[in-house]
Amino acid sequence: MRSITVFALPGISEITPGTDLVSVILAAAASTPDAALRPGDILAVTSKIVSKAEGRQVAAQDREQAITEETVRVVASKVHPGGVTRIVENKLGIVAAAAGVDNSNTPAGTVLLLPVDPDASARALCAGLRRELGFDVGILITDTLGRPWREGQTDAAIGAAGVNVLLDLRGTSDAFGQEMKATMTAVADEIAAAADLVKGKTSQSPVAVLRGLPDLVHPEGCFSADKGARAMVRPPAQDMFRLGSAEAWREGYAAARLDAGLPEPRWL
C-alpha cells in the first residue's frame, strides 16, 4: 500500500532580507533526527519567507496602491461592506485576490509582494540543497489562493524546481480500458495543500517536507527543461472564465454598441 508522510521543519525563526534560506532549511532539518532530509523528499516552502529573504517587504501605508502596481489585468471586482475585493492577474500570470499582496505576518505599514520569479527562487533553493545534501530533492514555493465556486482558501504551488508539477494521464487507459482524454492531475498543488495542513498560518512553520513520492522528483537536476509552476497557468485561449460576470457584461455591451455604430460607453 502506498503512503506519504508530511511534516513541518522545526525551529525556523523570522527571516530578514539577505537570509540564506538553504542554510536555514539545512539547520532546521539537522535540529532533530526526525526532521533529517532523505533522497526524493519534496519541500514546500511558504512564499512569505522567500519574499522576505529577497527583500520583497515594502513600505505601503496604502495596500490598495501596492495591489494596483502589481496588477496586469482586472478579472473581477466587488464592493462589499468591508471595502472592495479585486481579483486580478498579477505580473506572474497568477489570478488571485489582491494580486498576492499580503499584509499578514509582516510589520504594520508594510506589505509583502510575491517573489519576482518564484520558479527561479525554487531553482536556486533546489540547486543549493542538492549541492549540500548530495542527493535529489524537489522544491515547491507555495502561496494561499482562493478557488472559484468554492468557499475557503488552500495553498497552491507558484514556483517549482526539480519536481513534476502536472501528472499528464491523457492517452492512458482507465480501469475499464477507456482512454483518458482530459485528465491532468495538479500534483504540485495537491502537495502544497497537504503541506499547509502541517505548516499552518500562525505557527511559524514555513517549510514542510512531503515524503513518499520520489517518482515526482527529477533526477536530472533543478535546471531541467520543465517550465516549473508557470506551466500550471492556463493559457488565455483555454480560459473559459477570463472575466467576472459584471466585467464580461460591460465588455460585451461596449462591443455591441461599437458594432451598431453607436458611441463608446463613457467608461471606455
mmCIF file with all atom_site columns, C-alpha atoms in Angstrom, residues 30-152:
data_model
loop_
_atom_site.group_PDB
_atom_site.id
_atom_site.type_symbol
_atom_site.label_atom_id
_atom_site.label_alt_id
_atom_site.label_comp_id
_atom_site.label_asym_id
_atom_site.label_entity_id
_atom_site.label_seq_id
_atom_site.pdbx_PDB_ins_code
_atom_site.Cartn_x
_atom_site.Cartn_y
_atom_site.Cartn_z
_atom_site.occupancy
_atom_site.B_iso_or_equiv
_atom_site.pdbx_formal_charge
_atom_site.auth_seq_id
_atom_site.auth_comp_id
_atom_site.auth_asym_id
_atom_site.auth_atom_id
_atom_site.pdbx_PDB_model_num
ATOM 1   C CA . ALA A 1 30  ? 19.501  18.841 11.250  1.00 0.00 ? 30  ALA A CA 1
ATOM 2   C CA . SER A 1 31  ? 17.936  20.020 14.509  1.00 0.00 ? 31  SER A CA 1
ATOM 3   C CA . THR A 1 32  ? 16.306  16.660 15.223  1.00 0.00 ? 32  THR A CA 1
ATOM 4   C CA . PRO A 1 33  ? 16.747  13.159 13.763  1.00 0.00 ? 33  PRO A CA 1
ATOM 5   C CA . ASP A 1 34  ? 13.057  13.038 12.866  1.00 0.00 ? 34  ASP A CA 1
ATOM 6   C CA . ALA A 1 35  ? 13.473  16.019 10.505  1.00 0.00 ? 35  ALA A CA 1
ATOM 7   C CA . ALA A 1 36  ? 16.500  14.724 8.584   1.00 0.00 ? 36  ALA A CA 1
ATOM 8   C CA . LEU A 1 37  ? 16.020  15.022 4.828   1.00 0.00 ? 37  LEU A CA 1
ATOM 9   C CA . ARG A 1 38  ? 16.145  11.978 2.570   1.00 0.00 ? 38  ARG A CA 1
ATOM 10  C CA . PRO A 1 39  ? 16.507  11.396 -1.193  1.00 0.00 ? 39  PRO A CA 1
ATOM 11  C CA . GLY A 1 40  ? 13.238  12.045 -3.025  1.00 0.00 ? 40  GLY A CA 1
ATOM 12  C CA . ASP A 1 41  ? 11.820  14.425 -0.417  1.00 0.00 ? 41  ASP A CA 1
ATOM 13  C CA . ILE A 1 42  ? 9.759   17.357 -1.696  1.00 0.00 ? 42  ILE A CA 1
ATOM 14  C CA . LEU A 1 43  ? 9.982   20.594 0.303   1.00 0.00 ? 43  LEU A CA 1
ATOM 15  C CA . ALA A 1 44  ? 7.062   23.025 0.286   1.00 0.00 ? 44  ALA A CA 1
ATOM 16  C CA . VAL A 1 45  ? 8.372   26.491 1.172   1.00 0.00 ? 45  VAL A CA 1
ATOM 17  C CA . THR A 1 46  ? 5.926   29.280 2.024   1.00 0.00 ? 46  THR A CA 1
ATOM 18  C CA . SER A 1 47  ? 6.371   32.199 -0.375  1.00 0.00 ? 47  SER A CA 1
ATOM 19  C CA . LYS A 1 48  ? 6.424   34.640 2.563   1.00 0.00 ? 48  LYS A CA 1
ATOM 20  C CA . ILE A 1 49  ? 9.895   33.606 3.699   1.00 0.00 ? 49  ILE A CA 1
ATOM 21  C CA . VAL A 1 50  ? 11.188  33.662 0.131   1.00 0.00 ? 50  VAL A CA 1
ATOM 22  C CA . SER A 1 51  ? 9.805   37.182 -0.320  1.00 0.00 ? 51  SER A CA 1
ATOM 23  C CA . LYS A 1 52  ? 11.355  38.323 2.971   1.00 0.00 ? 52  LYS A CA 1
ATOM 24  C CA . ALA A 1 53  ? 14.756  36.841 2.103   1.00 0.00 ? 53  ALA A CA 1
ATOM 25  C CA . GLU A 1 54  ? 14.620  38.524 -1.307  1.00 0.00 ? 54  GLU A CA 1
ATOM 26  C CA . GLY A 1 55  ? 13.708  41.919 0.157   1.00 0.00 ? 55  GLY A CA 1
ATOM 27  C CA . ARG A 1 56  ? 10.149  41.993 -1.186  1.00 0.00 ? 56  ARG A CA 1
ATOM 28  C CA . GLN A 1 57  ? 8.808   43.507 2.049   1.00 0.00 ? 57  GLN A CA 1
ATOM 29  C CA . VAL A 1 58  ? 7.996   47.105 1.153   1.00 0.00 ? 58  VAL A CA 1
ATOM 30  C CA . ALA A 1 59  ? 6.569   50.115 2.935   1.00 0.00 ? 59  ALA A CA 1
ATOM 31  C CA . ALA A 1 60  ? 2.960   50.575 1.916   1.00 0.00 ? 60  ALA A CA 1
ATOM 32  C CA . GLN A 1 61  ? 0.544   52.561 4.028   1.00 0.00 ? 61  GLN A CA 1
ATOM 33  C CA . ASP A 1 62  ? -1.947  52.095 1.175   1.00 0.00 ? 62  ASP A CA 1
ATOM 34  C CA . ARG A 1 63  ? -2.206  48.371 0.362   1.00 0.00 ? 63  ARG A CA 1
ATOM 35  C CA . GLU A 1 64  ? -4.584  49.140 -2.491  1.00 0.00 ? 64  GLU A CA 1
ATOM 36  C CA . GLN A 1 65  ? -1.858  51.106 -4.275  1.00 0.00 ? 65  GLN A CA 1
ATOM 37  C CA . ALA A 1 66  ? 0.534   48.169 -3.925  1.00 0.00 ? 66  ALA A CA 1
ATOM 38  C CA . ILE A 1 67  ? -2.125  45.895 -5.423  1.00 0.00 ? 67  ILE A CA 1
ATOM 39  C CA . THR A 1 68  ? -2.597  48.284 -8.345  1.00 0.00 ? 68  THR A CA 1
ATOM 40  C CA . GLU A 1 69  ? 1.128   48.339 -9.046  1.00 0.00 ? 69  GLU A CA 1
ATOM 41  C CA . GLU A 1 70  ? 1.278   44.517 -9.146  1.00 0.00 ? 70  GLU A CA 1
ATOM 42  C CA . THR A 1 71  ? -1.819  44.190 -11.356 1.00 0.00 ? 71  THR A CA 1
ATOM 43  C CA . VAL A 1 72  ? -1.664  43.404 -15.065 1.00 0.00 ? 72  VAL A CA 1
ATOM 44  C CA . ARG A 1 73  ? -5.383  42.821 -15.635 1.00 0.00 ? 73  ARG A CA 1
ATOM 45  C CA . VAL A 1 74  ? -8.504  43.158 -13.514 1.00 0.00 ? 74  VAL A CA 1
ATOM 46  C CA . VAL A 1 75  ? -10.557 39.982 -13.731 1.00 0.00 ? 75  VAL A CA 1
ATOM 47  C CA . ALA A 1 76  ? -13.358 40.989 -11.358 1.00 0.00 ? 76  ALA A CA 1
ATOM 48  C CA . SER A 1 77  ? -14.073 43.398 -8.545  1.00 0.00 ? 77  SER A CA 1
ATOM 49  C CA . LYS A 1 78  ? -16.832 43.510 -5.978  1.00 0.00 ? 78  LYS A CA 1
ATOM 50  C CA . VAL A 1 79  ? -17.845 46.154 -3.469  1.00 0.00 ? 79  VAL A CA 1
ATOM 51  C CA . HIS A 1 80  ? -18.859 44.816 -0.047  1.00 0.00 ? 80  HIS A CA 1
ATOM 52  C CA . PRO A 1 81  ? -19.295 46.260 3.469   1.00 0.00 ? 81  PRO A CA 1
ATOM 53  C CA . GLY A 1 82  ? -15.604 45.686 4.213   1.00 0.00 ? 82  GLY A CA 1
ATOM 54  C CA . GLY A 1 83  ? -14.397 47.516 1.096   1.00 0.00 ? 83  GLY A CA 1
ATOM 55  C CA . VAL A 1 84  ? -13.566 46.241 -2.387  1.00 0.00 ? 84  VAL A CA 1
ATOM 56  C CA . THR A 1 85  ? -12.240 42.828 -3.338  1.00 0.00 ? 85  THR A CA 1
ATOM 57  C CA . ARG A 1 86  ? -10.234 42.741 -6.556  1.00 0.00 ? 86  ARG A CA 1
ATOM 58  C CA . ILE A 1 87  ? -9.466  39.514 -8.383  1.00 0.00 ? 87  ILE A CA 1
ATOM 59  C CA . VAL A 1 88  ? -6.613  40.305 -10.738 1.00 0.00 ? 88  VAL A CA 1
ATOM 60  C CA . GLU A 1 89  ? -3.917  38.777 -12.884 1.00 0.00 ? 89  GLU A CA 1
ATOM 61  C CA . ASN A 1 90  ? -0.541  39.771 -11.478 1.00 0.00 ? 90  ASN A CA 1
ATOM 62  C CA . LYS A 1 91  ? 2.851   40.094 -13.143 1.00 0.00 ? 91  LYS A CA 1
ATOM 63  C CA . LEU A 1 92  ? 3.470   36.351 -12.721 1.00 0.00 ? 92  LEU A CA 1
ATOM 64  C CA . GLY A 1 93  ? 0.339   35.442 -14.663 1.00 0.00 ? 93  GLY A CA 1
ATOM 65  C CA . ILE A 1 94  ? -1.351  34.229 -11.455 1.00 0.00 ? 94  ILE A CA 1
ATOM 66  C CA . VAL A 1 95  ? -5.015  35.144 -10.989 1.00 0.00 ? 95  VAL A CA 1
ATOM 67  C CA . ALA A 1 96  ? -5.584  35.875 -7.310  1.00 0.00 ? 96  ALA A CA 1
ATOM 68  C CA . ALA A 1 97  ? -7.257  38.205 -4.886  1.00 0.00 ? 97  ALA A CA 1
ATOM 69  C CA . ALA A 1 98  ? -5.228  41.363 -4.258  1.00 0.00 ? 98  ALA A CA 1
ATOM 70  C CA . ALA A 1 99  ? -2.500  40.287 -6.722  1.00 0.00 ? 99  ALA A CA 1
ATOM 71  C CA . GLY A 1 100 ? -0.922  38.201 -3.969  1.00 0.00 ? 100 GLY A CA 1
ATOM 72  C CA . VAL A 1 101 ? -0.018  41.338 -1.973  1.00 0.00 ? 101 VAL A CA 1
ATOM 73  C CA . ASP A 1 102 ? -0.068  40.312 1.695   1.00 0.00 ? 102 ASP A CA 1
ATOM 74  C CA . ASN A 1 103 ? -0.117  42.361 4.885   1.00 0.00 ? 103 ASN A CA 1
ATOM 75  C CA . SER A 1 104 ? -0.241  39.430 7.333   1.00 0.00 ? 104 SER A CA 1
ATOM 76  C CA . ASN A 1 105 ? 2.829   38.280 9.263   1.00 0.00 ? 105 ASN A CA 1
ATOM 77  C CA . THR A 1 106 ? 4.592   41.500 8.347   1.00 0.00 ? 106 THR A CA 1
ATOM 78  C CA . PRO A 1 107 ? 5.066   44.692 10.431  1.00 0.00 ? 107 PRO A CA 1
ATOM 79  C CA . ALA A 1 108 ? 2.356   47.345 10.345  1.00 0.00 ? 108 ALA A CA 1
ATOM 80  C CA . GLY A 1 109 ? 2.820   49.781 7.495   1.00 0.00 ? 109 GLY A CA 1
ATOM 81  C CA . THR A 1 110 ? 4.463   47.186 5.243   1.00 0.00 ? 110 THR A CA 1
ATOM 82  C CA . VAL A 1 111 ? 3.233   44.596 2.780   1.00 0.00 ? 111 VAL A CA 1
ATOM 83  C CA . LEU A 1 112 ? 4.828   41.562 1.209   1.00 0.00 ? 112 LEU A CA 1
ATOM 84  C CA . LEU A 1 113 ? 4.969   41.198 -2.548  1.00 0.00 ? 113 LEU A CA 1
ATOM 85  C CA . LEU A 1 114 ? 5.372   37.784 -4.131  1.00 0.00 ? 114 LEU A CA 1
ATOM 86  C CA . PRO A 1 115 ? 8.866   36.810 -5.304  1.00 0.00 ? 115 PRO A CA 1
ATOM 87  C CA . VAL A 1 116 ? 9.825   38.388 -8.630  1.00 0.00 ? 116 VAL A CA 1
ATOM 88  C CA . ASP A 1 117 ? 10.272  34.931 -10.194 1.00 0.00 ? 117 ASP A CA 1
ATOM 89  C CA . PRO A 1 118 ? 9.131   32.086 -7.925  1.00 0.00 ? 118 PRO A CA 1
ATOM 90  C CA . ASP A 1 119 ? 10.395  29.422 -10.339 1.00 0.00 ? 119 ASP A CA 1
ATOM 91  C CA . ALA A 1 120 ? 13.870  30.991 -10.289 1.00 0.00 ? 120 ALA A CA 1
ATOM 92  C CA . SER A 1 121 ? 13.713  31.156 -6.483  1.00 0.00 ? 121 SER A CA 1
ATOM 93  C CA . ALA A 1 122 ? 12.798  27.469 -6.407  1.00 0.00 ? 122 ALA A CA 1
ATOM 94  C CA . ARG A 1 123 ? 15.643  26.581 -8.772  1.00 0.00 ? 123 ARG A CA 1
ATOM 95  C CA . ALA A 1 124 ? 18.176  28.377 -6.578  1.00 0.00 ? 124 ALA A CA 1
ATOM 96  C CA . LEU A 1 125 ? 16.912  26.615 -3.440  1.00 0.00 ? 125 LEU A CA 1
ATOM 97  C CA . CYS A 1 126 ? 16.827  23.250 -5.178  1.00 0.00 ? 126 CYS A CA 1
ATOM 98  C CA . ALA A 1 127 ? 20.365  23.570 -6.543  1.00 0.00 ? 127 ALA A CA 1
ATOM 99  C CA . GLY A 1 128 ? 21.745  24.750 -3.188  1.00 0.00 ? 128 GLY A CA 1
ATOM 100 C CA . LEU A 1 129 ? 20.103  21.965 -1.208  1.00 0.00 ? 129 LEU A CA 1
ATOM 101 C CA . ARG A 1 130 ? 21.129  19.245 -3.651  1.00 0.00 ? 130 ARG A CA 1
ATOM 102 C CA . ARG A 1 131 ? 24.682  20.534 -3.621  1.00 0.00 ? 131 ARG A CA 1
ATOM 103 C CA . GLU A 1 132 ? 24.888  20.424 0.181   1.00 0.00 ? 132 GLU A CA 1
ATOM 104 C CA . LEU A 1 133 ? 22.914  17.215 0.691   1.00 0.00 ? 133 LEU A CA 1
ATOM 105 C CA . GLY A 1 134 ? 24.459  15.202 -2.135  1.00 0.00 ? 134 GLY A CA 1
ATOM 106 C CA . PHE A 1 135 ? 21.110  13.784 -3.258  1.00 0.00 ? 135 PHE A CA 1
ATOM 107 C CA . ASP A 1 136 ? 17.951  14.797 -5.100  1.00 0.00 ? 136 ASP A CA 1
ATOM 108 C CA . VAL A 1 137 ? 15.117  16.758 -3.527  1.00 0.00 ? 137 VAL A CA 1
ATOM 109 C CA . GLY A 1 138 ? 12.315  18.797 -5.085  1.00 0.00 ? 138 GLY A CA 1
ATOM 110 C CA . ILE A 1 139 ? 11.203  22.325 -4.189  1.00 0.00 ? 139 ILE A CA 1
ATOM 111 C CA . LEU A 1 140 ? 7.787   23.983 -4.303  1.00 0.00 ? 140 LEU A CA 1
ATOM 112 C CA . ILE A 1 141 ? 7.190   27.647 -3.471  1.00 0.00 ? 141 ILE A CA 1
ATOM 113 C CA . THR A 1 142 ? 3.631   27.890 -2.144  1.00 0.00 ? 142 THR A CA 1
ATOM 114 C CA . ASP A 1 143 ? 1.066   30.604 -1.589  1.00 0.00 ? 143 ASP A CA 1
ATOM 115 C CA . THR A 1 144 ? -2.542  30.747 -0.452  1.00 0.00 ? 144 THR A CA 1
ATOM 116 C CA . LEU A 1 145 ? -5.146  31.095 -3.195  1.00 0.00 ? 145 LEU A CA 1
ATOM 117 C CA . GLY A 1 146 ? -8.919  31.206 -3.293  1.00 0.00 ? 146 GLY A CA 1
ATOM 118 C CA . ARG A 1 147 ? -10.929 28.939 -5.590  1.00 0.00 ? 147 ARG A CA 1
ATOM 119 C CA . PRO A 1 148 ? -13.809 29.803 -7.940  1.00 0.00 ? 148 PRO A CA 1
ATOM 120 C CA . TRP A 1 149 ? -17.118 28.268 -6.857  1.00 0.00 ? 149 TRP A CA 1
ATOM 121 C CA . ARG A 1 150 ? -15.669 27.017 -3.558  1.00 0.00 ? 150 ARG A CA 1
ATOM 122 C CA . GLU A 1 151 ? -15.519 28.598 -0.114  1.00 0.00 ? 151 GLU A CA 1
ATOM 123 C CA . GLY A 1 152 ? -12.196 28.841 1.702   1.00 0.00 ? 152 GLY A CA 1
#
